[in-house]
Coordinates of C-alpha atoms in Angstrom, one line a residue:
X885 CA 0.0 0.0 0.0
X886 CA 2.8 2.4 0.9
X887 CA 4.7 1.7 -2.3
X888 CA 1.5 2.3 -4.3
X889 CA 1.0 5.7 -2.7
X890 CA 4.6 6.6 -3.5
X891 CA 4.2 5.7 -7.1
X892 CA 1.0 7.8 -7.4
X893 CA 2.6 10.9 -5.7
X894 CA 4.3 12.3 -8.8
X895 CA 1.1 12.1 -10.8
X896 CA -0.8 13.8 -8.0
X897 CA 1.9 16.5 -7.6
X898 CA 1.9 17.1 -11.3
X899 CA -1.8 17.5 -11.5
X900 CA -1.9 19.9 -8.5
X901 CA 1.0 22.0 -10.0
X902 CA -0.8 22.2 -13.3
X903 CA -4.0 23.4 -11.7
X904 CA -2.1 26.0 -9.7
X905 CA -0.2 27.1 -12.8
X906 CA -3.4 27.7 -14.7
X907 CA -4.9 29.7 -11.8
X908 CA -1.6 31.6 -11.3
X909 CA -1.6 32.4 -15.1
X910 CA -5.1 33.8 -14.9
X911 CA -4.1 35.9 -11.9
X912 CA -1.0 37.1 -13.7
X913 CA -3.1 38.2 -16.6
X914 CA -5.3 40.2 -14.3
X915 CA -2.4 41.8 -12.4
X916 CA -0.4 44.8 -13.6
X917 CA -0.2 48.6 -13.5
X918 CA -3.9 48.5 -14.2
X919 CA -5.7 45.6 -12.5
X920 CA -8.3 43.8 -14.6
X921 CA -11.3 41.8 -13.3
X922 CA -10.7 38.1 -13.5
X923 CA -14.0 37.6 -15.2
X924 CA -13.0 40.0 -17.9
X925 CA -9.7 38.2 -18.4
X926 CA -11.5 34.9 -18.8
X927 CA -13.9 36.5 -21.3
X928 CA -11.1 37.9 -23.3
X929 CA -9.3 34.5 -23.4
X930 CA -12.4 32.8 -24.6
X931 CA -13.3 35.4 -27.2
X932 CA -16.4 36.7 -25.5
X933 CA -14.9 40.2 -24.8
X934 CA -13.2 42.5 -27.3
X935 CA -11.8 46.0 -27.1
X936 CA -9.0 47.5 -24.9
X937 CA -9.2 44.7 -22.3
X938 CA -8.8 42.0 -24.9
X939 CA -5.9 43.9 -26.4
X940 CA -4.1 44.2 -23.0
X941 CA -4.6 40.5 -22.3
X942 CA -3.7 39.1 -25.7
X943 CA -1.0 41.5 -26.9
X944 CA 0.7 42.6 -23.6
X945 CA 0.1 40.2 -20.7
X946 CA -0.4 36.8 -22.3
X947 CA 3.0 36.7 -24.1
X948 CA 4.6 37.8 -20.9
X949 CA 2.9 35.1 -18.8
X950 CA 3.8 32.4 -21.3
X951 CA 7.4 33.7 -21.4
X952 CA 7.5 33.5 -17.6
X953 CA 6.3 29.9 -17.8
X954 CA 9.0 28.9 -20.3
X955 CA 11.9 30.7 -18.6
X956 CA 10.9 29.3 -15.2
X957 CA 10.5 25.8 -16.5
X958 CA 13.7 26.0 -18.5
X959 CA 15.9 27.4 -15.7
X960 CA 14.5 24.9 -13.2
X961 CA 15.2 21.9 -15.5
X962 CA 18.6 23.2 -16.4
X963 CA 19.3 23.6 -12.7
X964 CA 18.4 20.0 -12.1
X965 CA 20.6 18.9 -15.0
X966 CA 23.6 21.0 -13.8
X967 CA 23.3 19.6 -10.3
X968 CA 23.4 16.1 -11.8
X969 CA 26.3 17.0 -14.1
X970 CA 28.6 18.4 -11.3
X971 CA 27.0 16.3 -8.5
X972 CA 26.8 19.3 -6.3
X973 CA 23.7 20.5 -4.4
X974 CA 24.9 24.2 -4.6
X975 CA 25.0 24.1 -8.4
X976 CA 22.8 26.2 -10.5
X977 CA 22.6 26.9 -14.3
X978 CA 24.8 30.0 -13.9
X979 CA 27.6 28.0 -12.4
X980 CA 28.8 27.2 -16.0
X981 CA 29.6 30.9 -16.5
X982 CA 27.3 31.1 -19.5
X983 CA 25.1 33.8 -18.0
X984 CA 28.1 36.0 -17.4
X985 CA 29.1 35.7 -21.0
X986 CA 25.5 36.7 -21.9
X987 CA 25.9 39.7 -19.7
X988 CA 29.0 40.8 -21.6
X989 CA 27.2 40.5 -24.9
X990 CA 24.1 42.3 -23.7
X991 CA 26.2 45.1 -22.0
X992 CA 28.1 45.6 -25.2
X993 CA 24.9 46.0 -27.2
X994 CA 23.5 48.5 -24.7
X995 CA 26.6 50.6 -24.1
X996 CA 28.1 50.6 -27.6
X997 CA 25.2 50.1 -29.9
X998 CA 26.7 46.9 -31.4
X999 CA 24.6 44.7 -33.6
X1000 CA 22.3 47.7 -34.3
X1001 CA 21.5 46.2 -37.7
X1002 CA 19.6 43.4 -35.9
X1003 CA 17.0 45.9 -34.7
X1004 CA 14.7 44.6 -32.0
X1005 CA 16.7 41.4 -31.9
X1006 CA 20.0 43.2 -31.1
X1007 CA 19.9 42.6 -27.4
X1008 CA 18.9 39.0 -27.8
X1009 CA 21.6 38.4 -30.4
X1010 CA 24.3 40.0 -28.3
X1011 CA 23.4 38.1 -25.2
X1012 CA 23.1 34.8 -27.0
X1013 CA 26.4 35.2 -28.8
X1014 CA 28.1 36.1 -25.5
X1015 CA 26.6 33.1 -23.8
X1016 CA 27.6 30.8 -26.7
X1017 CA 31.2 32.2 -26.6
X1018 CA 31.4 31.7 -22.8
X1019 CA 30.1 28.2 -23.1
X1020 CA 32.6 27.3 -25.7
X1021 CA 35.5 28.8 -23.7
X1022 CA 34.5 27.1 -20.5
X1023 CA 34.1 23.8 -22.2
X1024 CA 37.3 24.1 -24.1
X1025 CA 39.4 25.0 -21.0
X1026 CA 37.9 22.2 -18.9
X1027 CA 38.5 19.7 -21.7
X1028 CA 42.1 20.9 -22.2
X1029 CA 42.7 20.5 -18.5
X1030 CA 41.7 16.9 -18.4
X1031 CA 38.0 16.6 -19.2
X1032 CA 34.5 17.8 -18.1
X1033 CA 34.8 16.6 -14.5
X1034 CA 32.6 18.2 -11.9
X1035 CA 35.5 20.0 -10.1
X1036 CA 36.9 21.4 -13.3
X1037 CA 33.6 22.6 -14.5
X1038 CA 32.9 24.3 -11.2
X1039 CA 36.3 26.0 -11.0
X1040 CA 36.4 27.0 -14.6
X1041 CA 32.9 28.3 -14.7
X1042 CA 33.4 30.3 -11.5
X1043 CA 36.7 31.8 -12.5
X1044 CA 35.6 32.8 -16.0
X1045 CA 32.3 34.0 -14.7
X1046 CA 34.1 36.5 -12.5
X1047 CA 36.2 37.6 -15.4
X1048 CA 33.2 38.1 -17.7
X1049 CA 31.4 40.0 -14.9
X1050 CA 34.4 42.3 -14.6
X1051 CA 34.4 42.8 -18.3
X1052 CA 30.8 43.8 -18.3
X1053 CA 31.4 46.2 -15.5
X1054 CA 34.3 47.7 -17.4
X1055 CA 32.0 48.2 -20.4
X1056 CA 29.5 50.1 -18.2
X1057 CA 32.2 52.2 -16.6
X1058 CA 33.7 53.0 -20.0
X1059 CA 30.4 54.1 -21.4
X1060 CA 29.9 56.7 -18.7
X1061 CA 26.2 56.8 -19.5
X1062 CA 23.8 56.6 -16.4
X1063 CA 20.9 55.6 -18.6
X1064 CA 22.9 52.8 -20.1
X1065 CA 24.1 51.7 -16.7
X1066 CA 20.5 51.5 -15.4
X1067 CA 19.4 49.5 -18.5
X1068 CA 22.3 47.1 -17.9
X1069 CA 21.5 46.7 -14.2
X1070 CA 17.8 46.1 -14.9
X1071 CA 18.6 43.5 -17.5
X1072 CA 21.2 41.7 -15.3
X1073 CA 18.6 41.4 -12.5
X1074 CA 16.1 39.8 -14.9
X1075 CA 13.0 41.2 -16.6
X1076 CA 10.2 39.9 -18.8
X1077 CA 9.3 43.4 -20.0
X1078 CA 10.4 42.7 -23.5
X1079 CA 8.0 39.8 -24.0
X1080 CA 6.3 39.6 -27.4
X1081 CA 4.7 36.9 -29.4
X1082 CA 7.7 37.1 -31.8
X1083 CA 10.1 36.2 -28.9
X1084 CA 8.3 33.1 -27.7
X1085 CA 9.4 30.6 -30.4
X1086 CA 13.0 30.6 -29.2
X1087 CA 12.4 29.7 -25.5
X1088 CA 9.5 27.4 -26.5
X1089 CA 11.7 25.3 -28.9
X1090 CA 14.6 25.4 -26.4
X1091 CA 12.6 24.2 -23.4
X1092 CA 10.7 21.6 -25.4
X1093 CA 14.0 20.1 -26.7
X1094 CA 15.9 20.1 -23.4
X1095 CA 13.0 18.5 -21.5
X1096 CA 12.4 16.0 -24.3
X1097 CA 16.1 15.0 -24.5
X1098 CA 16.6 14.8 -20.8
X1099 CA 13.6 12.6 -20.3
X1100 CA 14.7 10.4 -23.2
X1101 CA 18.0 9.8 -21.3
X1102 CA 16.7 10.0 -17.8
X1103 CA 18.2 6.6 -17.0
X1104 CA 21.7 8.0 -17.9
X1105 CA 21.1 11.0 -15.6
X1106 CA 20.1 8.7 -12.7
X1107 CA 23.4 6.8 -13.3
X1108 CA 25.5 9.9 -13.5
X1109 CA 23.9 11.2 -10.3
X1110 CA 25.2 8.0 -8.6
X1111 CA 28.8 8.7 -9.7
X1112 CA 31.0 8.1 -12.7
X1113 CA 32.0 4.6 -11.6
X1114 CA 28.4 3.5 -11.2
X1115 CA 27.4 5.0 -14.5
X1116 CA 30.3 3.4 -16.3
X1117 CA 29.4 0.0 -14.8
X1118 CA 25.8 0.5 -16.1
X1119 CA 27.1 1.0 -19.6
X1120 CA 26.8 4.8 -19.7
X1121 CA 29.5 6.5 -21.9
X1122 CA 30.4 9.0 -19.1
X1123 CA 32.7 11.3 -21.0
X1124 CA 30.3 11.7 -24.0
X1125 CA 27.3 12.0 -21.7
X1126 CA 28.9 14.8 -19.7
X1127 CA 29.9 16.7 -22.8
X1128 CA 26.3 16.4 -24.2
X1129 CA 24.8 17.4 -20.9
X1130 CA 27.1 20.5 -20.7
X1131 CA 26.3 21.6 -24.2
X1132 CA 22.6 21.1 -23.7
X1133 CA 22.6 23.1 -20.4
X1134 CA 24.8 25.9 -21.8
X1135 CA 22.6 26.4 -24.9
X1136 CA 19.5 26.3 -22.7
X1137 CA 20.8 28.9 -20.3
X1138 CA 22.1 31.1 -23.1
X1139 CA 18.8 31.2 -24.9
X1140 CA 16.8 31.9 -21.7
X1141 CA 19.1 34.5 -20.3
X1142 CA 19.1 36.2 -23.7
X1143 CA 15.3 36.7 -23.5
X1144 CA 14.9 37.4 -19.8
X1145 CA 18.2 38.4 -18.3
X1146 CA 19.8 36.6 -15.4
X1147 CA 16.9 35.5 -13.2
X1148 CA 18.5 34.1 -10.0
X1149 CA 17.6 31.3 -7.6
X1150 CA 15.1 29.5 -9.9
X1151 CA 17.5 26.8 -11.0
X1152 CA 18.9 26.4 -7.5
X1153 CA 15.8 26.2 -5.3
X1154 CA 13.1 24.6 -7.4
X1155 CA 15.0 21.3 -8.2
X1156 CA 15.7 20.8 -4.5
X1157 CA 12.0 21.3 -3.6
X1158 CA 11.0 18.9 -6.3
X1159 CA 13.4 16.3 -5.1
X1160 CA 12.0 16.6 -1.6
X1161 CA 8.5 15.9 -2.9
X1162 CA 8.9 13.3 -5.6
X1163 CA 12.4 11.9 -5.1
X1164 CA 15.5 12.0 -7.4
X1165 CA 14.5 9.7 -10.3
X1166 CA 14.8 12.0 -13.3
X1167 CA 11.8 10.5 -15.1
X1168 CA 9.5 12.0 -12.5
X1169 CA 11.7 14.8 -11.2
X1170 CA 12.1 16.7 -14.5
X1171 CA 8.4 17.2 -15.3
X1172 CA 7.6 18.2 -11.7
X1173 CA 10.6 20.5 -11.7
X1174 CA 9.4 22.2 -15.0
X1175 CA 5.9 22.7 -13.7
X1176 CA 7.2 24.1 -10.3
X1177 CA 9.6 26.4 -12.1
X1178 CA 6.9 27.7 -14.4
X1179 CA 4.6 28.3 -11.4
X1180 CA 7.2 30.0 -9.4
X1181 CA 8.3 32.5 -12.0
X1182 CA 4.7 33.3 -13.0
X1183 CA 3.9 34.2 -9.4
X1184 CA 7.2 36.2 -9.1
X1185 CA 6.5 38.2 -12.2
X1186 CA 3.0 39.0 -11.1
X1187 CA 4.2 40.3 -7.8
X1188 CA 7.1 42.3 -9.4
X1189 CA 4.6 44.1 -11.6
X1190 CA 2.3 45.2 -8.8
X1191 CA 4.6 45.5 -5.7
X1192 CA 5.8 49.0 -6.5
X1193 CA 3.6 50.0 -9.4
X1194 CA 3.7 51.8 -11.7
X1195 CA 7.4 51.0 -11.5
X1196 CA 8.4 47.4 -12.3
X1197 CA 10.7 45.5 -9.9
X1198 CA 13.4 43.3 -11.4
X1199 CA 12.7 39.6 -11.0
X1200 CA 15.9 38.7 -9.2
X1201 CA 15.1 41.1 -6.4
X1202 CA 12.1 39.0 -5.4
X1203 CA 13.6 35.6 -6.3
X1204 CA 16.6 36.4 -4.1
X1205 CA 14.4 37.6 -1.2
X1206 CA 12.3 34.4 -1.4
X1207 CA 15.1 31.9 -2.5
X1208 CA 17.7 32.7 0.2
X1209 CA 15.6 31.9 3.2
X1210 CA 14.0 28.9 1.5
X1211 CA 17.4 27.4 0.7
X1212 CA 18.6 28.0 4.3
X1213 CA 15.5 26.1 5.5
X1214 CA 16.4 23.3 3.1
X1215 CA 19.9 23.0 4.5
X1216 CA 18.4 23.0 8.0
X1217 CA 16.4 19.8 7.3
X1218 CA 18.4 16.9 8.7
X1219 CA 16.5 14.4 6.7
X1220 CA 17.2 16.1 3.4
X1221 CA 20.3 15.4 1.3
X1222 CA 21.1 15.9 -2.3
X1223 CA 19.7 13.3 -4.6
X1224 CA 16.5 12.7 -2.8
X1225 CA 15.0 12.3 0.6
X1226 CA 16.0 9.7 3.2

């Protein structure tokens, strides 16, 4: 009986999270600088209402809410994958240094006007190219030093991340433009203000691919989480699997940071919470993590839009305020350890 209840728990949790996500999305559509009645939002979604409210819902708030879902889900899943890759409970997607490379690209666009020919895609292009370059550099250095082992990835990503951060700061200092500095800071702290329907395909395809691929190789991830010797004994090509996982995580983080900035704590906290509820088997962990990440960021974005309105609060301000005490509580649980609950 107990085993049957444990096997049903992931399904129940997924259903509950899905319902909460739908309710949170409707609430997010109603929230903003100008609050909308929930009934009017539902009518606009179902086509029973037209006019200004329908325009606000469909053209402004729905793309933003969907982007929050995709970014939250993608960062959470990437966090779970990175924690498996480096076998470290403190790991998060930004540990690979990719987000800092994206910050250099985005800062260069904002402060120098680079890639102006790309138009509205200039910021995204600069951030993604910076992330891609950082990922290639981190991976190449780690491989040159002996392979993509957890300790080499952590050290290389941390050191190069600091260097990229310093370079971004130098670009802001060199520009000497207060408006540019403010734009860079707002982007670095994460924002979904640039959400448009035209932006959604990139994160949608990225998140769909990463979740699909990770689920397809969930058995390998379970083996890697148990250690390289165990994985090799089970027939997993450890070196190739690590390289593939690194590339997948780096590309995912690069694409998501490029559209939303560096949103902190999502990839660190959410995977831990999911492990506590459904365990560490990736076949059930990844879908629950994705749903929880989407729900978390939708709620955070809604609060950030109304907390100090009409001014919008950067996402990482709230995720940090929420994430830090939650993580401290997690560390204080004696029965919790990385890789599951015992």
